[in-house]
Amino acid sequence: MTSDDDAPGPLGLDPWLLDILACPACRAAVRVDEAASTLVCTACGLAYPVRDGIPVMLVDEALHPGV
């Protein structure tokens, strides 16, 4: 039996993980973009892909704003 606390959040990520993730480029918070399956930096706009439920928080893999 599981509780709602154990339920995965957006993109299959644990909510506690979303609370601690930060942009590796500028250290700002990230927000979920479910339509694009990415985590987007709230400051610099870099978008980090989420592949198979795993956030790829590498600047070299990030999509730049407007691309």
Backbone as JSON, one array per atom type, in Angstrom:
{
  "sequence": "MTSDDDAPGPLGLDPWLLDILACPACRAAVRVDEAASTLVCTACGLAYPVRDGIPVMLVDEALHPGV",
  "N": [[0.85, -1.17, 0.0], [0.58, 2.2, -0.84], [1.13, 5.64, -0.08], [-0.12, 8.96, -0.85], [2.1, 10.54, -0.62], [4.14, 9.05, -1.65], [3.72, 9.05, -4.31], [4.71, 9.56, -7.68], [5.87, 12.68, -9.04], [5.49, 15.29, -11.52], [6.59, 14.25, -14.75], [7.41, 11.85, -13.77], [9.17, 12.2, -11.71], [10.36, 12.28, -8.35], [8.76, 14.36, -5.98], [10.34, 15.51, -3.91], [12.86, 15.52, -5.07], [12.58, 17.38, -7.12], [12.41, 19.65, -5.57], [15.03, 20.04, -4.69], [16.7, 20.19, -6.89], [18.8, 22.17, -8.98], [19.78, 24.58, -11.43], [22.72, 23.73, -13.1], [24.31, 25.6, -14.36], [23.79, 28.24, -13.44], [22.81, 28.01, -10.89], [20.17, 28.54, -10.16], [16.67, 27.92, -9.39], [14.71, 25.26, -10.88], [11.97, 24.65, -13.12], [9.22, 22.53, -14.04], [8.56, 21.52, -17.33], [6.23, 19.9, -18.66], [5.18, 19.35, -21.21], [7.36, 19.5, -22.93], [9.02, 17.69, -21.77], [11.1, 18.52, -20.04], [13.28, 20.16, -17.64], [13.28, 23.43, -16.76], [15.35, 26.2, -16.33], [14.7, 28.82, -14.1], [15.98, 31.23, -14.2], [18.16, 31.52, -16.2], [17.07, 30.16, -18.32], [17.88, 27.79, -19.56], [17.1, 24.52, -20.72], [16.76, 21.39, -19.42], [16.84, 18.05, -20.4], [14.59, 15.34, -19.57], [15.02, 12.04, -19.35], [13.62, 8.93, -19.56], [12.62, 9.25, -16.97], [14.8, 10.31, -15.67], [16.54, 13.14, -14.8], [18.66, 14.97, -16.9], [21.11, 16.73, -16.02], [23.16, 18.32, -17.31], [25.11, 20.86, -18.61], [26.07, 20.8, -21.22], [24.19, 19.19, -22.47], [21.9, 20.63, -22.36], [19.11, 22.5, -23.66], [19.12, 25.54, -25.3], [17.51, 28.72, -24.64], [14.95, 29.67, -26.9], [15.65, 27.94, -28.9]],
  "CA": [[0.0, 0.0, 0.0], [1.37, 3.43, -0.91], [0.41, 6.87, 0.23], [0.05, 10.01, -1.85], [3.45, 11.08, -0.47], [5.03, 8.22, -2.44], [3.34, 9.16, -5.72], [5.65, 10.37, -8.47], [5.42, 13.99, -9.48], [5.54, 15.49, -12.96], [7.65, 13.56, -15.5], [7.82, 10.67, -13.02], [10.19, 12.56, -10.74], [9.91, 12.45, -6.97], [8.62, 15.78, -5.62], [11.48, 15.98, -3.1], [13.97, 15.76, -5.98], [12.31, 18.66, -7.79], [12.67, 20.72, -4.6], [16.46, 20.27, -4.45], [17.44, 20.37, -8.13], [19.11, 23.54, -9.38], [20.49, 24.7, -12.7], [24.16, 23.66, -12.88], [24.98, 26.75, -14.97], [23.67, 29.47, -12.65], [22.35, 27.61, -9.54], [18.79, 28.95, -9.89], [15.67, 26.85, -9.34], [14.17, 24.8, -12.16], [10.54, 24.34, -13.14], [8.89, 21.44, -14.95], [7.82, 21.74, -18.58], [5.8, 18.54, -18.99], [4.97, 19.21, -22.65], [8.66, 19.3, -23.58], [9.78, 16.73, -20.95], [12.34, 19.17, -19.61], [13.34, 21.03, -16.48], [13.71, 24.72, -17.3], [15.89, 27.12, -15.34], [13.86, 30.01, -13.95], [16.8, 32.43, -14.38], [18.86, 31.62, -17.49], [16.22, 29.59, -19.36], [18.34, 26.52, -20.11], [16.13, 23.44, -20.53], [17.45, 20.13, -19.24], [15.94, 16.96, -20.75], [14.33, 14.26, -18.64], [14.98, 10.83, -20.16], [13.23, 7.75, -18.78], [12.45, 9.64, -15.58], [16.07, 10.76, -15.1], [16.93, 14.46, -15.3], [20.04, 15.07, -17.4], [21.48, 18.08, -15.59], [24.46, 18.64, -17.88], [25.01, 22.07, -19.42], [26.3, 20.42, -22.62], [22.98, 18.53, -22.97], [20.77, 21.55, -22.21], [18.61, 23.25, -24.81], [19.19, 26.98, -25.03], [16.24, 29.42, -24.89], [14.69, 30.09, -28.27], [16.12, 26.95, -29.87]],
  "C": [[0.9, 1.24, 0.0], [0.5, 4.61, -0.55], [0.62, 7.87, -0.9], [1.45, 10.62, -1.79], [4.45, 10.31, -1.32], [4.77, 8.34, -3.93], [4.36, 10.01, -6.47], [5.03, 11.69, -8.88], [5.45, 14.08, -10.99], [6.76, 14.81, -13.57], [8.17, 12.34, -14.76], [8.89, 10.93, -11.98], [9.59, 12.69, -9.35], [9.83, 13.93, -6.64], [9.79, 16.31, -4.8], [12.69, 16.28, -3.98], [13.8, 17.1, -6.69], [12.61, 19.84, -6.87], [14.16, 21.04, -4.45], [17.27, 20.48, -5.73], [17.64, 21.85, -8.43], [19.86, 23.5, -10.71], [22.0, 24.63, -12.43], [24.92, 24.86, -13.45], [24.95, 27.98, -14.06], [23.14, 29.24, -11.23], [20.94, 28.07, -9.19], [17.88, 27.72, -9.86], [15.25, 26.46, -10.76], [12.69, 24.52, -12.01], [10.31, 23.25, -14.18], [8.14, 21.96, -16.16], [7.43, 20.36, -19.07], [5.65, 18.34, -20.49], [6.27, 18.91, -23.38], [9.52, 18.25, -22.88], [11.14, 17.3, -20.55], [12.16, 19.85, -18.26], [13.97, 22.32, -16.95], [14.18, 25.62, -16.16], [15.04, 28.39, -15.31], [14.65, 31.3, -14.16], [17.38, 32.52, -15.79], [18.09, 30.96, -18.63], [16.72, 28.3, -19.99], [17.34, 25.43, -19.77], [16.88, 22.12, -20.52], [16.48, 18.98, -19.52], [15.76, 15.98, -19.59], [14.12, 13.02, -19.5], [14.7, 9.63, -19.27], [13.15, 8.07, -17.29], [13.72, 10.13, -14.89], [16.43, 12.13, -15.67], [18.4, 14.47, -15.7], [20.49, 16.52, -17.16], [22.91, 18.41, -16.01], [24.3, 19.84, -18.8], [25.18, 21.73, -20.9], [25.08, 19.76, -23.26], [21.77, 19.46, -22.97], [20.4, 22.2, -23.54], [18.61, 24.72, -24.43], [17.86, 27.64, -25.35], [16.13, 29.85, -26.35], [15.16, 29.12, -29.32], [15.09, 25.86, -30.0]]
}
